[in-house]
Every structure is written in C-alpha cells, then in structure tokens.
PDB file of C-alpha atoms in Angstrom:
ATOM      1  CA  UNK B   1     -17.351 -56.344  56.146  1.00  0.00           C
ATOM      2  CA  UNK B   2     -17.530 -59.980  57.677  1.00  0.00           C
ATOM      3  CA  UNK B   3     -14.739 -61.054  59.336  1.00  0.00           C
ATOM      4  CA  UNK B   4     -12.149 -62.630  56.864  1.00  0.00           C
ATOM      5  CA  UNK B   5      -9.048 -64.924  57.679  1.00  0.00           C
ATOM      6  CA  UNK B   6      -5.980 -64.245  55.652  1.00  0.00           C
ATOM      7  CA  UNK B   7      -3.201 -66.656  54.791  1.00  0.00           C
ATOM      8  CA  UNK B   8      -0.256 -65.378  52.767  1.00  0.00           C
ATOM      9  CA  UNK B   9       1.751 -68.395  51.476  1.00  0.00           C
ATOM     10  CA  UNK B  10       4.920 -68.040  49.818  1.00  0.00           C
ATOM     11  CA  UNK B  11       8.242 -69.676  48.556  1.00  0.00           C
ATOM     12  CA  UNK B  12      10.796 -67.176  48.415  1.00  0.00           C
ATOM     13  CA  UNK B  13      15.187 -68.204  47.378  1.00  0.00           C
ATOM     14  CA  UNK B  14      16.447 -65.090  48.372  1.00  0.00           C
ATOM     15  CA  UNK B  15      14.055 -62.518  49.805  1.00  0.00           C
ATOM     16  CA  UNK B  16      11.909 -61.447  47.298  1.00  0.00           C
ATOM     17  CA  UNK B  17       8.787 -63.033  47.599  1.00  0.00           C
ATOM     18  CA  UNK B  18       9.135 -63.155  51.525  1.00  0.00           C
ATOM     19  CA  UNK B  19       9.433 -59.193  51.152  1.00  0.00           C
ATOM     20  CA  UNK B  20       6.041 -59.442  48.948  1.00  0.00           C
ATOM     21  CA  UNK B  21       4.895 -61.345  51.398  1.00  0.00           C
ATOM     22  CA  UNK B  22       5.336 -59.151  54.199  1.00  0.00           C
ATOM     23  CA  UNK B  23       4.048 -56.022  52.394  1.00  0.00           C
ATOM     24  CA  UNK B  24       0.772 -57.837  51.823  1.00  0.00           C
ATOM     25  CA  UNK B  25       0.659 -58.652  55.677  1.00  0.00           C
ATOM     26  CA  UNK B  26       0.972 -54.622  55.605  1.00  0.00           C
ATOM     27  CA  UNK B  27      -2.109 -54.936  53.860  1.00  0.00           C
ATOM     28  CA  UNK B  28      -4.052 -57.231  55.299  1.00  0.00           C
ATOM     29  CA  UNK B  29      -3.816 -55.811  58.731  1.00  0.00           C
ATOM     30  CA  UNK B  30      -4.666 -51.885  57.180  1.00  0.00           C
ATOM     31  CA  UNK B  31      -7.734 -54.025  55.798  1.00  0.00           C
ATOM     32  CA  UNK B  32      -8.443 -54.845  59.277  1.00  0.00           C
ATOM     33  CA  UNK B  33      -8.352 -58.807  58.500  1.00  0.00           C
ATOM     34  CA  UNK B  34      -6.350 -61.876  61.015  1.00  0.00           C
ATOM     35  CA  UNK B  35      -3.566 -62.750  58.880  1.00  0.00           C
ATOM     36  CA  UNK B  36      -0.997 -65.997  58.610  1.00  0.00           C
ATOM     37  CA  UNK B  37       2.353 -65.488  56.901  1.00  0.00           C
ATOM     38  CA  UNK B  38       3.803 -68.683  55.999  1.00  0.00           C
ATOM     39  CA  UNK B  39       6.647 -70.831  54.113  1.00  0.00           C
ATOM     40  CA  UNK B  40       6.176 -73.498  51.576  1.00  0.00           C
ATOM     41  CA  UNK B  41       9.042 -76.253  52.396  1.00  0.00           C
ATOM     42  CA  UNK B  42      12.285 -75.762  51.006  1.00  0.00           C
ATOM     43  CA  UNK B  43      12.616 -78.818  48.374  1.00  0.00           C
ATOM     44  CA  UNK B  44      16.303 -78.090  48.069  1.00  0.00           C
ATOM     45  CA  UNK B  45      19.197 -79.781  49.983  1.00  0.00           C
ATOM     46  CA  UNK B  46      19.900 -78.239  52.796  1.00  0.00           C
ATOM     47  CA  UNK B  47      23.554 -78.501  51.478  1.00  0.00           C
ATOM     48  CA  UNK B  48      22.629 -76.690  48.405  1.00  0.00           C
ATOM     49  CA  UNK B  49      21.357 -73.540  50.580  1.00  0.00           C
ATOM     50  CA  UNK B  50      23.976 -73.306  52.839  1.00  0.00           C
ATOM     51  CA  UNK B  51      26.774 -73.068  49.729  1.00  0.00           C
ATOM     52  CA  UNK B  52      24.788 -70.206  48.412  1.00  0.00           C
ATOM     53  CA  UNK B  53      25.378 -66.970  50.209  1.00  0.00           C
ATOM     54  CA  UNK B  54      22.214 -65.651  49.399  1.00  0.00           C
ATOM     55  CA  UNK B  55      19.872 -67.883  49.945  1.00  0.00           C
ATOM     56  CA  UNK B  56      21.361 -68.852  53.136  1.00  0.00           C
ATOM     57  CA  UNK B  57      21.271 -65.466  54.454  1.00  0.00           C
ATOM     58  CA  UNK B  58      17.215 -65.875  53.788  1.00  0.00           C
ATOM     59  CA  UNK B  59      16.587 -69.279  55.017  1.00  0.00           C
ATOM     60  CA  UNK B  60      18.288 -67.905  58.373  1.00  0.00           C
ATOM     61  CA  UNK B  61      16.637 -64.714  58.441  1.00  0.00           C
ATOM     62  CA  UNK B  62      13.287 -66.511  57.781  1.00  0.00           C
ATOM     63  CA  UNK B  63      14.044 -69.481  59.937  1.00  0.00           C
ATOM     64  CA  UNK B  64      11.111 -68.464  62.327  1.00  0.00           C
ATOM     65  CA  UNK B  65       8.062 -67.914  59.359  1.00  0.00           C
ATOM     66  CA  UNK B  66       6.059 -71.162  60.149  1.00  0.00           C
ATOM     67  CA  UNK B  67       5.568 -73.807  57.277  1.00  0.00           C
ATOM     68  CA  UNK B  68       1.980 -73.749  55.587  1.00  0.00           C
ATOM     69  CA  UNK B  69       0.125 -76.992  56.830  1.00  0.00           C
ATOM     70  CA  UNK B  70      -3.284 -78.193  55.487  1.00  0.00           C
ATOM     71  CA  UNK B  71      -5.122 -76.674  58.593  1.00  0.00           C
ATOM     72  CA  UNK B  72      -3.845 -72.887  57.482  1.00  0.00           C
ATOM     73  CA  UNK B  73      -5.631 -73.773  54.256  1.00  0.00           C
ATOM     74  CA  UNK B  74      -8.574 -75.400  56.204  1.00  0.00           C
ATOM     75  CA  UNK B  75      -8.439 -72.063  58.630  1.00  0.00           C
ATOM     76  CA  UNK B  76      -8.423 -68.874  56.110  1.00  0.00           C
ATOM     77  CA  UNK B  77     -11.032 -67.658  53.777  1.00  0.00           C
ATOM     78  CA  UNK B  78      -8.534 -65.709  51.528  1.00  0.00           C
ATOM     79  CA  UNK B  79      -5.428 -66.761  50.436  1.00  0.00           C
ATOM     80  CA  UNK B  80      -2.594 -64.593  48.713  1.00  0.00           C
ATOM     81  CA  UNK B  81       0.109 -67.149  47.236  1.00  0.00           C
ATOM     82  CA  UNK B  82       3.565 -65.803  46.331  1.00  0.00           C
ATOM     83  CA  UNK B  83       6.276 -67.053  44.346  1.00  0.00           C
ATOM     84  CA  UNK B  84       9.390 -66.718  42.261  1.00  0.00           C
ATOM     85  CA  UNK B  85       9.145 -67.418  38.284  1.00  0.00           C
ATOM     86  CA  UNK B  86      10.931 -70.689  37.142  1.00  0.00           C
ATOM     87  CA  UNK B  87      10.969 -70.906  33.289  1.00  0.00           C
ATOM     88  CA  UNK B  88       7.048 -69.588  33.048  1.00  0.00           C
ATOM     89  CA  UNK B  89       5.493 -71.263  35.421  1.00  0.00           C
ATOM     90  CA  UNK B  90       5.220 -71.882  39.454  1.00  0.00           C
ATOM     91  CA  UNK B  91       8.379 -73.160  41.515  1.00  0.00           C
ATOM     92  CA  UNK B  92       8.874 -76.239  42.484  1.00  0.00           C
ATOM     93  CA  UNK B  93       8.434 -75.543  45.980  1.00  0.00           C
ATOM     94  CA  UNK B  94       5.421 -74.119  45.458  1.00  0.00           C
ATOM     95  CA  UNK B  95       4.262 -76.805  43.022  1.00  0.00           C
ATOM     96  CA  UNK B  96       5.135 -79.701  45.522  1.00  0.00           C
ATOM     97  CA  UNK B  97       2.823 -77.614  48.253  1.00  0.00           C
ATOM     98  CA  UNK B  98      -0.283 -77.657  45.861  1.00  0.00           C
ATOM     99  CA  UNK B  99       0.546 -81.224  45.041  1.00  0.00           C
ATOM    100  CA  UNK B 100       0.488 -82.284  48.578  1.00  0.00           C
ATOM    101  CA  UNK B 101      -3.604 -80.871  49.435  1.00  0.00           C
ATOM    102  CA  UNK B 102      -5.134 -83.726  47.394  1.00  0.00           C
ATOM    103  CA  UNK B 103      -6.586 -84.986  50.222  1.00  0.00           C
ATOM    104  CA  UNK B 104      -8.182 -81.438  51.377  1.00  0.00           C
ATOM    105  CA  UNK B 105      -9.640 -81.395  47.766  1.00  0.00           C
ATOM    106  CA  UNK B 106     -10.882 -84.316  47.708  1.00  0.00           C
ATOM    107  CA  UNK B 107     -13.059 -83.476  51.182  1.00  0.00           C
ATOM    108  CA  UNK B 108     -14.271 -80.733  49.476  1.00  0.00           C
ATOM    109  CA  UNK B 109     -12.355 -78.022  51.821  1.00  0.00           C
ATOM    110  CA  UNK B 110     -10.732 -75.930  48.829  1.00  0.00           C
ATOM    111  CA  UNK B 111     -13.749 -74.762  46.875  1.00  0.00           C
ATOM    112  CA  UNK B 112     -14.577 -71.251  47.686  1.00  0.00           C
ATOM    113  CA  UNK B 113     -11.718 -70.235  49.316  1.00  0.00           C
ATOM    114  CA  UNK B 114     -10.656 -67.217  47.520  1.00  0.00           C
ATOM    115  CA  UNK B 115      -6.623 -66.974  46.334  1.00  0.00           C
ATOM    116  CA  UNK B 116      -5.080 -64.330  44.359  1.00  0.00           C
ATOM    117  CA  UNK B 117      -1.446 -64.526  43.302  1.00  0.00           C
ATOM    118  CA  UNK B 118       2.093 -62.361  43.408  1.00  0.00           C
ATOM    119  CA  UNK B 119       4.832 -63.311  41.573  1.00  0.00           C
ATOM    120  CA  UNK B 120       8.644 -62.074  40.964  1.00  0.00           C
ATOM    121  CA  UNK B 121      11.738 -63.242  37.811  1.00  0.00           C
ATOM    122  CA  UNK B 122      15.307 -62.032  37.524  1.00  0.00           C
ATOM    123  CA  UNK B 123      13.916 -59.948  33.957  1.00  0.00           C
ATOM    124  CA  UNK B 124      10.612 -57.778  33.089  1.00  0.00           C
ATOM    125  CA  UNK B 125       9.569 -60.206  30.128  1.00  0.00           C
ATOM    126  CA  UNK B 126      11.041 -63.231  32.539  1.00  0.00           C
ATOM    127  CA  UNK B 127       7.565 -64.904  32.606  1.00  0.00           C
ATOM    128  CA  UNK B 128       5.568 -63.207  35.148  1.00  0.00           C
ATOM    129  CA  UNK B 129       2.164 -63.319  33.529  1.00  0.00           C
ATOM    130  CA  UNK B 130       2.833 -67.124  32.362  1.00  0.00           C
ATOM    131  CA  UNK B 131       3.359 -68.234  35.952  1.00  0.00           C
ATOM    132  CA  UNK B 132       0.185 -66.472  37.279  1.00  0.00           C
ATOM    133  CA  UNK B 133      -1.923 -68.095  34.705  1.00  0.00           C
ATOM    134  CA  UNK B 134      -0.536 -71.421  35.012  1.00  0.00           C
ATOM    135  CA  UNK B 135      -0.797 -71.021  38.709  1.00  0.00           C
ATOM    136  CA  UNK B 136      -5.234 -69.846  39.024  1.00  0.00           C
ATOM    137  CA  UNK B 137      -5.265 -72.872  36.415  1.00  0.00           C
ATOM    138  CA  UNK B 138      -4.509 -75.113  39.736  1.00  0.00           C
ATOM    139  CA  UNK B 139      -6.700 -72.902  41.487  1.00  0.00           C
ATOM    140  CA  UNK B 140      -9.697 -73.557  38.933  1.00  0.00           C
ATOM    141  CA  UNK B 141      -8.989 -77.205  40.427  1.00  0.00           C
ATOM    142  CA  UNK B 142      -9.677 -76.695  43.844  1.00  0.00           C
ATOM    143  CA  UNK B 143     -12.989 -74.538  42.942  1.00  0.00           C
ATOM    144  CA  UNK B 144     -11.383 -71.660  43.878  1.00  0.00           C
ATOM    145  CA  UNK B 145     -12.709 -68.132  43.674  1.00  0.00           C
ATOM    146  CA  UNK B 146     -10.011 -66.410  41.580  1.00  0.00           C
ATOM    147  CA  UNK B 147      -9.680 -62.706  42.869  1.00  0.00           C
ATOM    148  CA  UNK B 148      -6.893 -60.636  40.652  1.00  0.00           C
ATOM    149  CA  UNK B 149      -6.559 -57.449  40.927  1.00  0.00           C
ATOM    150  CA  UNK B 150      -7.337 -56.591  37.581  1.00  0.00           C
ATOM    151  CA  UNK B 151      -7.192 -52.937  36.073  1.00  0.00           C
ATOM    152  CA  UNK B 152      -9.323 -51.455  39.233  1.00  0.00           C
ATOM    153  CA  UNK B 153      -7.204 -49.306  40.612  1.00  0.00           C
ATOM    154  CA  UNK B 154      -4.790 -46.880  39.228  1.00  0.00           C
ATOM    155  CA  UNK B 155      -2.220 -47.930  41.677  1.00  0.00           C
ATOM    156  CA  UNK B 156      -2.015 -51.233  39.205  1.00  0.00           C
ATOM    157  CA  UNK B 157      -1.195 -48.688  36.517  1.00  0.00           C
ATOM    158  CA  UNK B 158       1.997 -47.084  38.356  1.00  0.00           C
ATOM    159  CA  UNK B 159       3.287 -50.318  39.809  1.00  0.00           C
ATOM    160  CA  UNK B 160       4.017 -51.845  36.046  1.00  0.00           C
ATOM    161  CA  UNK B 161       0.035 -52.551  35.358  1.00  0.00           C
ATOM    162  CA  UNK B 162       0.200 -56.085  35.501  1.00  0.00           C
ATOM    163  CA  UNK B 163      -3.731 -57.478  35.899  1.00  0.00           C
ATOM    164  CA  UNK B 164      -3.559 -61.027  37.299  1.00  0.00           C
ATOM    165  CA  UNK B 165      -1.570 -60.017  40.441  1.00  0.00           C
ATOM    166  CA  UNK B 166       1.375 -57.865  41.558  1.00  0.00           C
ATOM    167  CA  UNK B 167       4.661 -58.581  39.928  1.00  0.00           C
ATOM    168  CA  UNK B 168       8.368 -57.275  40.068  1.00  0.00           C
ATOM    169  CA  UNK B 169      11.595 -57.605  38.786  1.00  0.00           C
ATOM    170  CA  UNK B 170      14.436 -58.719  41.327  1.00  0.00           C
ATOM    171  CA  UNK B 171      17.709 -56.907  40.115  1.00  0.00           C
ATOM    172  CA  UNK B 172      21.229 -58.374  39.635  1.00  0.00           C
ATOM    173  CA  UNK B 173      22.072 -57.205  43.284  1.00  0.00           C
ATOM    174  CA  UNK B 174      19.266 -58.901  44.797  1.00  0.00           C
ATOM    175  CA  UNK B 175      16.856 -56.034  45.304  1.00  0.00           C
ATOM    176  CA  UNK B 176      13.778 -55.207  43.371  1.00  0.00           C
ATOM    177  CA  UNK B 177      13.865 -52.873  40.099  1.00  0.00           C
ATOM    178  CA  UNK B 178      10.573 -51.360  40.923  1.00  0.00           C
ATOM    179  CA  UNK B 179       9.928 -48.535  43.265  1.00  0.00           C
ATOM    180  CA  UNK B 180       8.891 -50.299  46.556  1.00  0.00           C
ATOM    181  CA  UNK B 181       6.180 -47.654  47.564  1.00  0.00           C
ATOM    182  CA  UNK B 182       4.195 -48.457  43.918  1.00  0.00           C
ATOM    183  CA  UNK B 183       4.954 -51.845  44.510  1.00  0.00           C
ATOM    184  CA  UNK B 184       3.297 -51.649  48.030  1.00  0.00           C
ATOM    185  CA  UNK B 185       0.242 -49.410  46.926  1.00  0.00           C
ATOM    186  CA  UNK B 186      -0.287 -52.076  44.728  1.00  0.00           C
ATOM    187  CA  UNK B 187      -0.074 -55.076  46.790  1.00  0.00           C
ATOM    188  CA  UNK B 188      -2.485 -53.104  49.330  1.00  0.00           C
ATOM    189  CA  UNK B 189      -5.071 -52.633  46.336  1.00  0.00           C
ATOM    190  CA  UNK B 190      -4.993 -56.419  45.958  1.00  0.00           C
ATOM    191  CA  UNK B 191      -5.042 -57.644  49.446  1.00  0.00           C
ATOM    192  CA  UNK B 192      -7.899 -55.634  50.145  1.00  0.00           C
ATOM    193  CA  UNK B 193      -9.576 -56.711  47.227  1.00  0.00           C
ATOM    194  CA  UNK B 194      -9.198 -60.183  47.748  1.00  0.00           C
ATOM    195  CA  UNK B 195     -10.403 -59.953  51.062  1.00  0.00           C
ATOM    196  CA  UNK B 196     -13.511 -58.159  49.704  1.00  0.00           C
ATOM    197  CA  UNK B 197     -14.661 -60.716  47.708  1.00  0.00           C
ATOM    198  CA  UNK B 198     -13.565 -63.278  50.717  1.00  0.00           C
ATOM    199  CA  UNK B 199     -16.348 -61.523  52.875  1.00  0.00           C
ATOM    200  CA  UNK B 200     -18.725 -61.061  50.241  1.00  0.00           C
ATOM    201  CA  UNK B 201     -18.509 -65.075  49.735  1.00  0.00           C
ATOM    202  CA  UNK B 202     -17.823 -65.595  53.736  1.00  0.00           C
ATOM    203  CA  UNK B 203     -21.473 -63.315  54.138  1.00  0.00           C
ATOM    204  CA  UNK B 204     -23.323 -65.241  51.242  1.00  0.00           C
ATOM    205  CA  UNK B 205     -22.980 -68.598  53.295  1.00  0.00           C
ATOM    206  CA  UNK B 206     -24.470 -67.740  56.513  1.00  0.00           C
TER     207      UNK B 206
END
C-alpha cells in the first residue's frame, strides 16, 4: 500500500467526537498510515465555555490538539472529519472550517483528497444520517473522493449499521450509549478503508 497521510479533523463540545477522533487515530496507526489529529476553532465565546462545566472540562483537556490549518488539508491524502449533530446537519464549527478553504478550492488543492465522515447526537433518530449527507454534499464541492464505509464489513452491522460513516449516541451523562469496543471495530473498518482508497488514488497519480 502507498504511503498515505491521514488527517482526522473534528469539532467536539464535550468529548465525544474528540473520543471518535482518537479511536480513529487507533486506527490509522494499526493501518500503518502518518496521522494528524486536529481541532476545528471553537466559534463560541470563550465566556460561554467556561460557564459550562462540561465543555470546559474538554476545551482544557484538549487545550493541546492543534487547530486544522489549510496546510493539514494541503498535507494529507485522507481525511476523516468528525462532528456533533446540530438539528440535521454539520455544526457550526465545523461549517465555518469548510467555509474558510475557498481559497484552497479554488487552487484546485481539494479534489481527490479522499474524506469520510463520523458523526454523534444526544438521541438514536437525532439526525445522524442527515448530517453525514449534508456534510459529503460539501465534499462533492471540493471534488472529493467520498469513501463511507458502507455495508462491507460486519463490524458496521454490530456497531448500529449505519453506512455513510460511524455514528453514536452520547447519553444524558455525557458518555456514549453504544458499546465502545463495536464502536471502535467499526471506526477501524472505516479508517482503514478510507485509507485504502487514499493509496489506491495516491498510486494512480504517479
């Protein structure tokens, strides 16, 4: 397999996503790829995070994840996005991070980069699929290679058998409902089939 570069980007309020995150770093270095985690910016006030308990204990226990800049889009070939569900679709955080890479599109340095997509809401019919689909439709945008996961693996089966991308349900206390080893399994599956397709592309251009 060619050497691939992995970026996992997420926005994450109070944990979740960052521990998505983290478990598809798990993944990406069992796949034997160089992987980037990093932070969208917060959009909130800080004021606003600090006078919520739990989002201020993530913002300080994340407070060393670097912030994704255009050159960690310019740098990977594979790109795992993760993000909490607002109302069906992407957060804002999120959204104002694909909002700011005009400029990379418009150079042409988005199109074949290949992005798959995690996502997490507070119910199990909270909107999960929605805000995957809206999300690869900003992907078609760029040129994007969409990679989900789809039904190839039965580890997508046991971890709630969700096609476009790994998706959970974050509890009232915080924690997510499903079991975390299916959750993992499947979040391996994906990574490594994102990064896959990345060297299969990443091969094709030489």
């Amino acid at each position: 397999m060619e050497k691939v570069n992995l970026a996992i980007i997420y926005y994450s309020a109070y944990g979740t996503n960052y521990q998505l995150a983290k478990w598809a770093e798990e993944g990406g270095k069992a796949a034997g790829v160089e992987v980037r985690v990093l932070k969208v910016e917060e959009t909130l006030p800080e004021a606003v995070v600090n006078r919520d308990a739990g989002m201020k204990a993530n913002a300080d226990a994340t407070k060393d994840i670097p912030i994704a800049g255009h050159d960690d889009l310019e740098w990977a070939d594979a790109i795992i996005f993760s993000m909490p569900t607002r109302f069906g679709v992407m957060s804002t955080q999120m959204k104002n991070y694909i909002d700011r890479q005009g400029g990379l599109w418009a150079e042409g340095k988005l199109m074949n980069k290949v992005v798959s997509a995690m996502t997490s809401a507070q119910n199990t019919h909270g909107g999960q699929e929605a805000t995957l689909h809206s999300f690869y439709v900003a992907m078609m945008h760029w040129g994007a290679i969409i990679a989900v996961p789809g039904f190839t693996d039965q580890s997508i089966f046991a971890a709630g058998g969700n096609p476009y991308g790994t998706s959970v349900t974050q509890g009232q206390d915080g924690k997510i409902v499903e079991d975390a080893e299916k959750v993992k399994a499947a979040i391996a599956h994906q990574v490594k089939r994102t990064v896959e397709i990345a060297s299969w592309i990443k091969k094709g251009k030489q």
